[in-house]
Tab-separated table of C-alpha atoms in Angstrom:
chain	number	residue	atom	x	y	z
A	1	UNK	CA	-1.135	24.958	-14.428
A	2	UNK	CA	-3.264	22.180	-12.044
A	3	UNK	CA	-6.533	23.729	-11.317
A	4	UNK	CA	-7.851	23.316	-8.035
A	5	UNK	CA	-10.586	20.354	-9.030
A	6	UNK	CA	-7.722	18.389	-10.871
A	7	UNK	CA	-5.546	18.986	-7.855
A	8	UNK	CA	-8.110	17.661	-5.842
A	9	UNK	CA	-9.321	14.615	-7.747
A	10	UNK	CA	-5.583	13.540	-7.930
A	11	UNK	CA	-4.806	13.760	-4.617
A	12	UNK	CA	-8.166	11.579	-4.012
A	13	UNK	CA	-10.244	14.266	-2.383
A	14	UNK	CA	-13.252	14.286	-4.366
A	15	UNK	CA	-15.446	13.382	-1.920
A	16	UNK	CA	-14.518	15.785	0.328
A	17	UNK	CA	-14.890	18.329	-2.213
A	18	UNK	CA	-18.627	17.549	-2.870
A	19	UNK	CA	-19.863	17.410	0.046
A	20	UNK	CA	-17.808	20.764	1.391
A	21	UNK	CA	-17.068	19.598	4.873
A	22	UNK	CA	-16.005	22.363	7.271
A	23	UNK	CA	-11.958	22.430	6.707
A	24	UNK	CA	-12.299	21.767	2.614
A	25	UNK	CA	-11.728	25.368	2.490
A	26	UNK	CA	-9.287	25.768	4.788
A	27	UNK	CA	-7.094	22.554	3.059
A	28	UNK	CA	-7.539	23.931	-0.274
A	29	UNK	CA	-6.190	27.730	1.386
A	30	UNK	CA	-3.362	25.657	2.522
A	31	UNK	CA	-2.532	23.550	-0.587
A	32	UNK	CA	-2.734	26.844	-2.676
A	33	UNK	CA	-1.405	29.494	-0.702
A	34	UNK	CA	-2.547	33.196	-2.266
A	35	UNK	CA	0.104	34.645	-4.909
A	36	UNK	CA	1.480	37.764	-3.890
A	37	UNK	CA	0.124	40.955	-5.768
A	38	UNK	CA	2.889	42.628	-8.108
A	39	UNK	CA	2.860	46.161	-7.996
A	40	UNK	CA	2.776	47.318	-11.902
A	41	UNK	CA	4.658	50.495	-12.585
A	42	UNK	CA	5.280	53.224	-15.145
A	43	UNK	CA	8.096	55.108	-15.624
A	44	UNK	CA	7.682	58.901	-16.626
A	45	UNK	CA	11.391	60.400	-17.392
A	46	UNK	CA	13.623	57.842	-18.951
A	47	UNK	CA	16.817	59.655	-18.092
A	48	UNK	CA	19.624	58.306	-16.300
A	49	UNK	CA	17.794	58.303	-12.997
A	50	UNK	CA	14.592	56.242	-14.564
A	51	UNK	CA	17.026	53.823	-16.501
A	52	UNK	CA	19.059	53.052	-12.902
A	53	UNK	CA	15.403	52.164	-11.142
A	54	UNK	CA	14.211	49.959	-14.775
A	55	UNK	CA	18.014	48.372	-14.139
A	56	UNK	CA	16.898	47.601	-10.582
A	57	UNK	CA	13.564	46.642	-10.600
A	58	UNK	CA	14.378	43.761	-12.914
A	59	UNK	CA	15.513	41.918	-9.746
A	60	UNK	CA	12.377	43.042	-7.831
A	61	UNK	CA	9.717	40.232	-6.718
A	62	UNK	CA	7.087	42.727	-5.772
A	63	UNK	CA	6.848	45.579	-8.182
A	64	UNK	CA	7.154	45.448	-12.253
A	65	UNK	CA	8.527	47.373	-14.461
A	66	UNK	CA	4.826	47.908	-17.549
A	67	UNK	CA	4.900	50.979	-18.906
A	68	UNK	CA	6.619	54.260	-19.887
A	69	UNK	CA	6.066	58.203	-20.062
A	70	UNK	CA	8.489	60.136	-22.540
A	71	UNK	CA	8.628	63.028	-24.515
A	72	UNK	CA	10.838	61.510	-26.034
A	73	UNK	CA	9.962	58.809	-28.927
A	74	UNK	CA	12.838	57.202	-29.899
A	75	UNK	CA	13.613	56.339	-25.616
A	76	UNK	CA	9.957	55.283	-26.470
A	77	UNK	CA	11.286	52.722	-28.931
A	78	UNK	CA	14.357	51.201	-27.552
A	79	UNK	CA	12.798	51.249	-23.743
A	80	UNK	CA	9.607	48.803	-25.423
A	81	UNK	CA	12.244	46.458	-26.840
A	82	UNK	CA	14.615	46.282	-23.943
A	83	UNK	CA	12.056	45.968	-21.176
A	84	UNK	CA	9.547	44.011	-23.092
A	85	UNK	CA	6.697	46.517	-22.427
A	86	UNK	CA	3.541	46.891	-24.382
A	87	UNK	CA	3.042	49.818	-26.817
A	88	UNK	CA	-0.601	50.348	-24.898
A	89	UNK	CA	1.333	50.804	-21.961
A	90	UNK	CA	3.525	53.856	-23.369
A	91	UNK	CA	2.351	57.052	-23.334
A	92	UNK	CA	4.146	61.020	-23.791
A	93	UNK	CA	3.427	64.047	-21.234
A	94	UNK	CA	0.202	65.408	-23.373
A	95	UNK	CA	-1.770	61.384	-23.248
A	96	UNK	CA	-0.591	60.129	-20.565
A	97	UNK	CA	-3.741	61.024	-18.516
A	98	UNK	CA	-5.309	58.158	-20.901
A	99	UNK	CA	-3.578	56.075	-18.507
A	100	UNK	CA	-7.163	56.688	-16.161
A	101	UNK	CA	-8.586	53.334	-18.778
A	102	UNK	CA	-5.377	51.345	-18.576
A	103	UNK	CA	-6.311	48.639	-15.797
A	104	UNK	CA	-2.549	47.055	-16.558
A	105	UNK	CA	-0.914	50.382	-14.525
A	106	UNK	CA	-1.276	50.426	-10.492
A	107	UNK	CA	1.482	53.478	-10.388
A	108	UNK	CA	3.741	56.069	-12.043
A	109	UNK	CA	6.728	57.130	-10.578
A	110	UNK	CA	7.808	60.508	-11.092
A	111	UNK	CA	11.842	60.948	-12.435
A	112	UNK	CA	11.334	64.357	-14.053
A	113	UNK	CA	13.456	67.387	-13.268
A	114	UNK	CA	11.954	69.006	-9.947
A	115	UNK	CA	9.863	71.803	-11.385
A	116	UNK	CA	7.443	68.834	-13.181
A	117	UNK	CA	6.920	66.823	-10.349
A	118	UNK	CA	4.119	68.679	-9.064
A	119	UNK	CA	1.949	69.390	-12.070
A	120	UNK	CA	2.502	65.499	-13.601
A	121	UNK	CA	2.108	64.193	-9.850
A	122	UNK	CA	-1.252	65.648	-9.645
A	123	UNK	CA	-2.578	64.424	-13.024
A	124	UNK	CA	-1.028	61.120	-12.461
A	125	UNK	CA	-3.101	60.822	-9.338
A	126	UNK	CA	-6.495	62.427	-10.668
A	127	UNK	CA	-6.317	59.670	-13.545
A	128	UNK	CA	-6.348	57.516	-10.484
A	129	UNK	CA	-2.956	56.109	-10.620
A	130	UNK	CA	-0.674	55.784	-7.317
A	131	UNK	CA	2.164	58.069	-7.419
A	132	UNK	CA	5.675	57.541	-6.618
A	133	UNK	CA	7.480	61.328	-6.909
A	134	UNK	CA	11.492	61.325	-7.019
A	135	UNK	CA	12.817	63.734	-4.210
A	136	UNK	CA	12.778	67.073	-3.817
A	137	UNK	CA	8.817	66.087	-4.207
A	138	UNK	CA	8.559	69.728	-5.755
A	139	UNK	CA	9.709	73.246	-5.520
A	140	UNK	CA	8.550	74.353	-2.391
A	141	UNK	CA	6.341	73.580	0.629
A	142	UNK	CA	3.362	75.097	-0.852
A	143	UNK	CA	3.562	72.858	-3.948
A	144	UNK	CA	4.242	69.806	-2.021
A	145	UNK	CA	0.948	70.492	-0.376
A	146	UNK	CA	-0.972	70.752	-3.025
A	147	UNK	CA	0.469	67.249	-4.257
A	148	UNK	CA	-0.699	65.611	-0.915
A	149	UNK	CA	-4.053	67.052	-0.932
A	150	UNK	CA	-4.320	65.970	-4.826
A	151	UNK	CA	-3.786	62.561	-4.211
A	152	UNK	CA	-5.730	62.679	-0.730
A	153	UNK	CA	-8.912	64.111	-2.724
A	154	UNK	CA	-8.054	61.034	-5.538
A	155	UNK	CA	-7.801	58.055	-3.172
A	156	UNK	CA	-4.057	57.207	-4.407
A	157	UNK	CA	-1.006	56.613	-2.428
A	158	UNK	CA	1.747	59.567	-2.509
A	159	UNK	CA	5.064	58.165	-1.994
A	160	UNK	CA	8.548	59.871	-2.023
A	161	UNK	CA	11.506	58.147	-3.252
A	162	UNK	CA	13.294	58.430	-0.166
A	163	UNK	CA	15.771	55.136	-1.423
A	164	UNK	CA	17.772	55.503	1.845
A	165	UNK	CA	14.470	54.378	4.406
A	166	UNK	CA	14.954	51.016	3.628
A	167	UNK	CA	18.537	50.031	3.216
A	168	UNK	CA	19.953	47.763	5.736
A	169	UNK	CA	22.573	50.087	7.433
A	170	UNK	CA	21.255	53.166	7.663
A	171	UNK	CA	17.792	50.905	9.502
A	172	UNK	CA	19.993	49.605	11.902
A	173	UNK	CA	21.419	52.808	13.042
A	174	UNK	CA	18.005	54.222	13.334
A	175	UNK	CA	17.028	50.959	15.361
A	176	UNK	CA	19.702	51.356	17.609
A	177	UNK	CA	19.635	54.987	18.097
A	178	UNK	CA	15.872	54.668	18.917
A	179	UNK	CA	16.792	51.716	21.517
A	180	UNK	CA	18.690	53.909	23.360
A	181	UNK	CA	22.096	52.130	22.709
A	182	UNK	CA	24.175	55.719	21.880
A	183	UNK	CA	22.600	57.607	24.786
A	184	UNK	CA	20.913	61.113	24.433
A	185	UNK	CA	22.147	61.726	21.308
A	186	UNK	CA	22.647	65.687	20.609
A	187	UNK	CA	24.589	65.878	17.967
A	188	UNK	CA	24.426	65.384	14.043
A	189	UNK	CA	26.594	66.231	11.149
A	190	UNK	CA	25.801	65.466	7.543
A	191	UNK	CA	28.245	66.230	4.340
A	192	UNK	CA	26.564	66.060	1.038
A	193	UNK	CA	28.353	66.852	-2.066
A	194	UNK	CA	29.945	66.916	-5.427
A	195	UNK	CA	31.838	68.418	-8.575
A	196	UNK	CA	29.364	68.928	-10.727
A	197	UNK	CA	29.525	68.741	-14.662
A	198	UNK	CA	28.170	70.337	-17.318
A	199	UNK	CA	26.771	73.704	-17.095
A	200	UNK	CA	24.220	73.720	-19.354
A	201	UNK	CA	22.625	70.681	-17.093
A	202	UNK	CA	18.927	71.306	-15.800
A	203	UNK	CA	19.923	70.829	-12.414
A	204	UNK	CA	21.901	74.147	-12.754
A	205	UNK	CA	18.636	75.563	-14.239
A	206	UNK	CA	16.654	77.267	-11.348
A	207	UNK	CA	13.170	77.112	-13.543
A	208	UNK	CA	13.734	73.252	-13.791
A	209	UNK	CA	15.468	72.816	-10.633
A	210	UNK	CA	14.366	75.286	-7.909
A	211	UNK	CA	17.743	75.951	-6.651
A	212	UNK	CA	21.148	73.712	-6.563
A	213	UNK	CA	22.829	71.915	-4.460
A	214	UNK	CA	20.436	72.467	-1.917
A	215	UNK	CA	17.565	70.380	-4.167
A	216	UNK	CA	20.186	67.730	-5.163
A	217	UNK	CA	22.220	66.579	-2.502
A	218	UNK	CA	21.663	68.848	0.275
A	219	UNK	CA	18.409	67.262	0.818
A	220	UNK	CA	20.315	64.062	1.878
A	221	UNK	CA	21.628	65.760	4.887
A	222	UNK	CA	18.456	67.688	5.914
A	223	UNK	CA	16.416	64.529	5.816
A	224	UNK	CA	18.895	62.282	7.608
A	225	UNK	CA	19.432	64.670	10.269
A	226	UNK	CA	15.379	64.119	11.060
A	227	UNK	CA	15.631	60.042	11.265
A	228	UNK	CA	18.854	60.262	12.293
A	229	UNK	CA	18.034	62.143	15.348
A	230	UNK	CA	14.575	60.691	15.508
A	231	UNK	CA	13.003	64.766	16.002
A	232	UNK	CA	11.310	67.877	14.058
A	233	UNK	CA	13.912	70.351	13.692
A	234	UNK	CA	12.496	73.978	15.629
A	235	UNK	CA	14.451	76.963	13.615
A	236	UNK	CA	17.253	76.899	10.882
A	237	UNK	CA	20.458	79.119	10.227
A	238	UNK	CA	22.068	78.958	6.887
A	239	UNK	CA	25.345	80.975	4.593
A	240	UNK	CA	26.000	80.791	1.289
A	241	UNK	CA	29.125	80.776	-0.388
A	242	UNK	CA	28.881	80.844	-4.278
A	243	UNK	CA	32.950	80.732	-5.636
A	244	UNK	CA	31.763	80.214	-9.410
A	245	UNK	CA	28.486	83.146	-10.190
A	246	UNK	CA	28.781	82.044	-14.115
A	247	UNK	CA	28.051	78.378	-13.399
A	248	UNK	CA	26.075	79.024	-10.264
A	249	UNK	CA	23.520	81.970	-11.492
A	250	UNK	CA	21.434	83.742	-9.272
A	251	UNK	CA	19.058	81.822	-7.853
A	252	UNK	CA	21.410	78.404	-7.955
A	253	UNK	CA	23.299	77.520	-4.956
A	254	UNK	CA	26.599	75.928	-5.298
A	255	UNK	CA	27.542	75.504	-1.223
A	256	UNK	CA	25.523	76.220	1.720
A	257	UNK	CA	25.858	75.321	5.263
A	258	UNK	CA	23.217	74.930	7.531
A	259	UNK	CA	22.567	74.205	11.349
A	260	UNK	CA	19.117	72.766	13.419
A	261	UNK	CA	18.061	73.113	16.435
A	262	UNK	CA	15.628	70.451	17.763
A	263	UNK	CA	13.247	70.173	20.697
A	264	UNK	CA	15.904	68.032	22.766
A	265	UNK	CA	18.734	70.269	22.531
A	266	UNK	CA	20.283	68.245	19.560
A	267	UNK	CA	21.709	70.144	16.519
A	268	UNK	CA	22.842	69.206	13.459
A	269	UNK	CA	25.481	71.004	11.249
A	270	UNK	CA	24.853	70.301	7.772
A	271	UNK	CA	27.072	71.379	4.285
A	272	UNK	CA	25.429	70.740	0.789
A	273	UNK	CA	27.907	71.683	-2.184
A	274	UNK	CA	28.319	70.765	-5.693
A	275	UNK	CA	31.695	71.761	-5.505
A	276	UNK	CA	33.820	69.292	-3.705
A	277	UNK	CA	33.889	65.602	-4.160
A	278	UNK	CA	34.313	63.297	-1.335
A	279	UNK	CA	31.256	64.951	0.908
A	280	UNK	CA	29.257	62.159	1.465
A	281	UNK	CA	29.095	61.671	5.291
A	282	UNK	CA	26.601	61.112	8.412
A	283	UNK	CA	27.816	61.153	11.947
A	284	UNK	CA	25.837	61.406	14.974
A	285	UNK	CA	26.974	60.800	18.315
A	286	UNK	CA	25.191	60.696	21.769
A	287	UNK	CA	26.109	60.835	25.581
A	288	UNK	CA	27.242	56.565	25.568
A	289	UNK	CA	27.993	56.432	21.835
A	290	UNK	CA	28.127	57.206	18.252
A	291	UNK	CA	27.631	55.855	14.891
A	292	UNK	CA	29.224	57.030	11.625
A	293	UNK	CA	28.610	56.252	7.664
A	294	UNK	CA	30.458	56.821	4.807
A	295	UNK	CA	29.704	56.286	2.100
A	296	UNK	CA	26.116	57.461	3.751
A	297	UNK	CA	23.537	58.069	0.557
A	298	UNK	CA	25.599	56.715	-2.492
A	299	UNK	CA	24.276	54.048	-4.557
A	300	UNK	CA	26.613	52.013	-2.333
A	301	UNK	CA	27.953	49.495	-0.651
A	302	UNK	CA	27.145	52.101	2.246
A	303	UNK	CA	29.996	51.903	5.126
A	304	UNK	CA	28.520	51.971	8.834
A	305	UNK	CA	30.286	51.726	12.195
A	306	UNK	CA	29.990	52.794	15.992
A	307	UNK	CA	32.073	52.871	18.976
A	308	UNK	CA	31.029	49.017	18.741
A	309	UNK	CA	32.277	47.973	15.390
A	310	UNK	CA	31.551	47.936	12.212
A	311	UNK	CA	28.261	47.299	10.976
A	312	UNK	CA	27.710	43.903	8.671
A	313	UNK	CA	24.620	43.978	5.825
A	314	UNK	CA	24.637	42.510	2.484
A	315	UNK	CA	24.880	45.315	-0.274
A	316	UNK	CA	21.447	45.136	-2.032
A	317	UNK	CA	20.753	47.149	-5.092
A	318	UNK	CA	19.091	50.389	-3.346
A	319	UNK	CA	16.154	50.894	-5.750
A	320	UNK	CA	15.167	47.006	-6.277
A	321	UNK	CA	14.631	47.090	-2.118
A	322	UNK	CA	13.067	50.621	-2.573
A	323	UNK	CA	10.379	49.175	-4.483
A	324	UNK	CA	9.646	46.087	-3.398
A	325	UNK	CA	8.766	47.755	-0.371
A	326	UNK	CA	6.958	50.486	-2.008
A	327	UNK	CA	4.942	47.988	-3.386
A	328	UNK	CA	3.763	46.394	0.139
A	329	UNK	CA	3.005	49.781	1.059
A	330	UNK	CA	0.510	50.513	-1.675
A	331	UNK	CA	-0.843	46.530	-2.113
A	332	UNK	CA	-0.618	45.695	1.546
A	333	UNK	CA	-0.602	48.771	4.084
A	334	UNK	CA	3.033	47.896	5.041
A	335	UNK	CA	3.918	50.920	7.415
A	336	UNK	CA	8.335	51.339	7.073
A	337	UNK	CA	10.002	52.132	9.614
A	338	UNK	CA	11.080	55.454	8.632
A	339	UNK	CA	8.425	56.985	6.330
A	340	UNK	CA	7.976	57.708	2.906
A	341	UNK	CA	4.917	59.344	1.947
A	342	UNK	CA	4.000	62.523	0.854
A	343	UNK	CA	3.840	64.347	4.266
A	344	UNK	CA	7.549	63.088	5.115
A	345	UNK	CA	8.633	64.966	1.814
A	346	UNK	CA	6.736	68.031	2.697
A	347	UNK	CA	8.214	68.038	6.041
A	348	UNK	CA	11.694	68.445	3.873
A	349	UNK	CA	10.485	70.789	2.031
A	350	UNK	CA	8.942	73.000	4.761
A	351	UNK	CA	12.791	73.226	5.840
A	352	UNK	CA	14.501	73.570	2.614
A	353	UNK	CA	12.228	76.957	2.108
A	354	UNK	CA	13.152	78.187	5.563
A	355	UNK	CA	16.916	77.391	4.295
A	356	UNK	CA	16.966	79.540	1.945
A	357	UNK	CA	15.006	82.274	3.786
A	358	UNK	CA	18.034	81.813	6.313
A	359	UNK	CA	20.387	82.304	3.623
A	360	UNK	CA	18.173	84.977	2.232
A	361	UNK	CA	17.810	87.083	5.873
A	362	UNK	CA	21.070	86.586	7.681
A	363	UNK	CA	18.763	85.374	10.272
A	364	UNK	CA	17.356	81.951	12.685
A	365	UNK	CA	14.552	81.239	11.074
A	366	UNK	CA	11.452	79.325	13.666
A	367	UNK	CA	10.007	76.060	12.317
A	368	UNK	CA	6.187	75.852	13.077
């Protein structure tokens, strides 16, 4: 690589070098503009979540795939060879606070089942890492704040991986439904859900998992009804219906439908299941218009249209976009357009509790 000197004695600029007239500095800014930072990232899960966002980040020109977190040492193994990472850069859940003396790791992000993220957030950020925490960002509200105020007291950025913020369709619904171009819009509807597979999974395990569907998928609907509409919800009302109690113990929701109320008048009818395929749907509609997706949260190509047409983006891996822009948040104060941090995913969580104390009750329950 040309240094600058050599650069400069080539190009015949020596004397203007040595005697460091008034715009040497701002030529040489010019001739060499400033690299972009990289945002270097660890990996702590390497499931099938963790090896999707590896898979994706190799096509990322802001963030980099350096190190790994595993319990599990042969993923260890085949992880280092396949993603050329270090073995100082790999650590398992009882060393990976080492990662505090590591100056080669900016951030961790969090793919653990649900009931983890909290604890290995918090140490993540008091070894003075950034954190990047898959959604649900814990179990409840009450652990989500502790998370925030964790990596508050440590100086680190909490981010959620809200993977939906930033792609191209779902922004340009929010952009137009923000300019007006639907109307008072007053009406939301969001279907999230599956068949889901085996039983023994820890997602049907309410220790690991907090709940079901309602931690999975259902979250899909509850935040999208909140950017969708562009408002706080004020109270919740929520049923259960549970067809299957062997699969779907106590304490592990397989369907549940829930309705908001927001400040404007809007409400938004929601359904979260892990019992029927083809539930993966947003459709909000206003006084002059509406716009519908479907696919609406799937790993895509997402489908978008309005009463204007369809809407045209190219089909960009989710995750790669997801962090390259995580990493201008933490490197360069980016601010998204929707958010991501840790207050947006408490905000979720605040309403998934009052969800199930709907479900719980029988009755509305008030949003503070």
């Amino acid at each position: 690589m040309q240094t600058r000197r050599q650069f400069i004695q080539k190009a015949g600029l020596t004397t203007l070098a040595a005697v460091n007239l008034p715009f040497a500095d701002s030529f040489s800014r010019s001739v060499f503009p400033k690299e972009d930072k990289v945002l270097r990232v660890a990996i702590m899960g390497l499931g099938s979540y963790g090896t999707r966002v590896a898979e994706a980040m190799r096509d990322c020109k802001r963030a980099k795939l350096v190190g790994v977190i595993s319990g599990t040492p042969s993923k260890i193994e085949s992880w280092k060879e396949k993603y050329d990472i270090p073995a100082k850069n790999c650590y398992n859940y009882e060393n990976f606070d080492q990662i505090k003396d590591n100056p080669d790791i900016d951030a961790v992000y969090v793919i653990t089942p649900n009931s983890l993220h909290k604890p290995y957030s918090i140490r993540v950020a008091q070894a003075g890492k950034h954190v990047i925490c898959e959604k649900p960002m814990a179990l409840n509200a009450a652990e989500g704040k502790e998370m925030v105020d964790a990596c508050k007291k440590a100086g680190v950025h909490l981010l959620i991986g809200y993977r939906m913020h930033f792609e191209a369709k779902t922004l340009e619904v929010v952009k137009r439904q923000r300019a007006g171009q639907f109307g008072k819009t007053l009406f939301f509807q969001g279907l999230s859900g599956f068949i889901i597979g085996d039983p023994n999974q820890w997602r049907l395990n309410k220790e690991l998992a907090g709940g079901g569907s309602m931690m999975d998928i259902g979250i899909y609907s509850v935040n999208g009804a909140r950017y969708m509409l562009g408002e706080e919800p004020i109270w919740v009302t929520a049923q259960e219906v549970k067809t299957d109690p062997v699969k779907f113990k106590e304490g592990v929701d397989e369907t549940i439908t829930f309705q908001m109320g927001f400040p404007s008048g809007a409400v938004a009818s929601c359904l979260s299941t892990y019992s029927l395929n083809n539930l993966d749907k947003f459709f909000l509609n206003g006084t002059k218009g509406f716009a519908e997706m479907q696919p609406s949260t799937g790993y895509g190509p997402i489908q978008a249209w309005t009463n204007q047409g369809p809407i045209e983006a190219e089909h960009i891996t989710h995750q790669t976009t997801q962090m390259d822009e995580m990493a201008q948040i933490i490197l360069e104060g980016k601010k998204p357009i929707i958010p991501v941090d840790g207050e947006e995913g408490l905000r979720d969580m605040v309403i998934i509790d009052a969800i199930y104390e709907a479900v719980r009750t029988g009755k509305k329950v008030e949003l503070v």
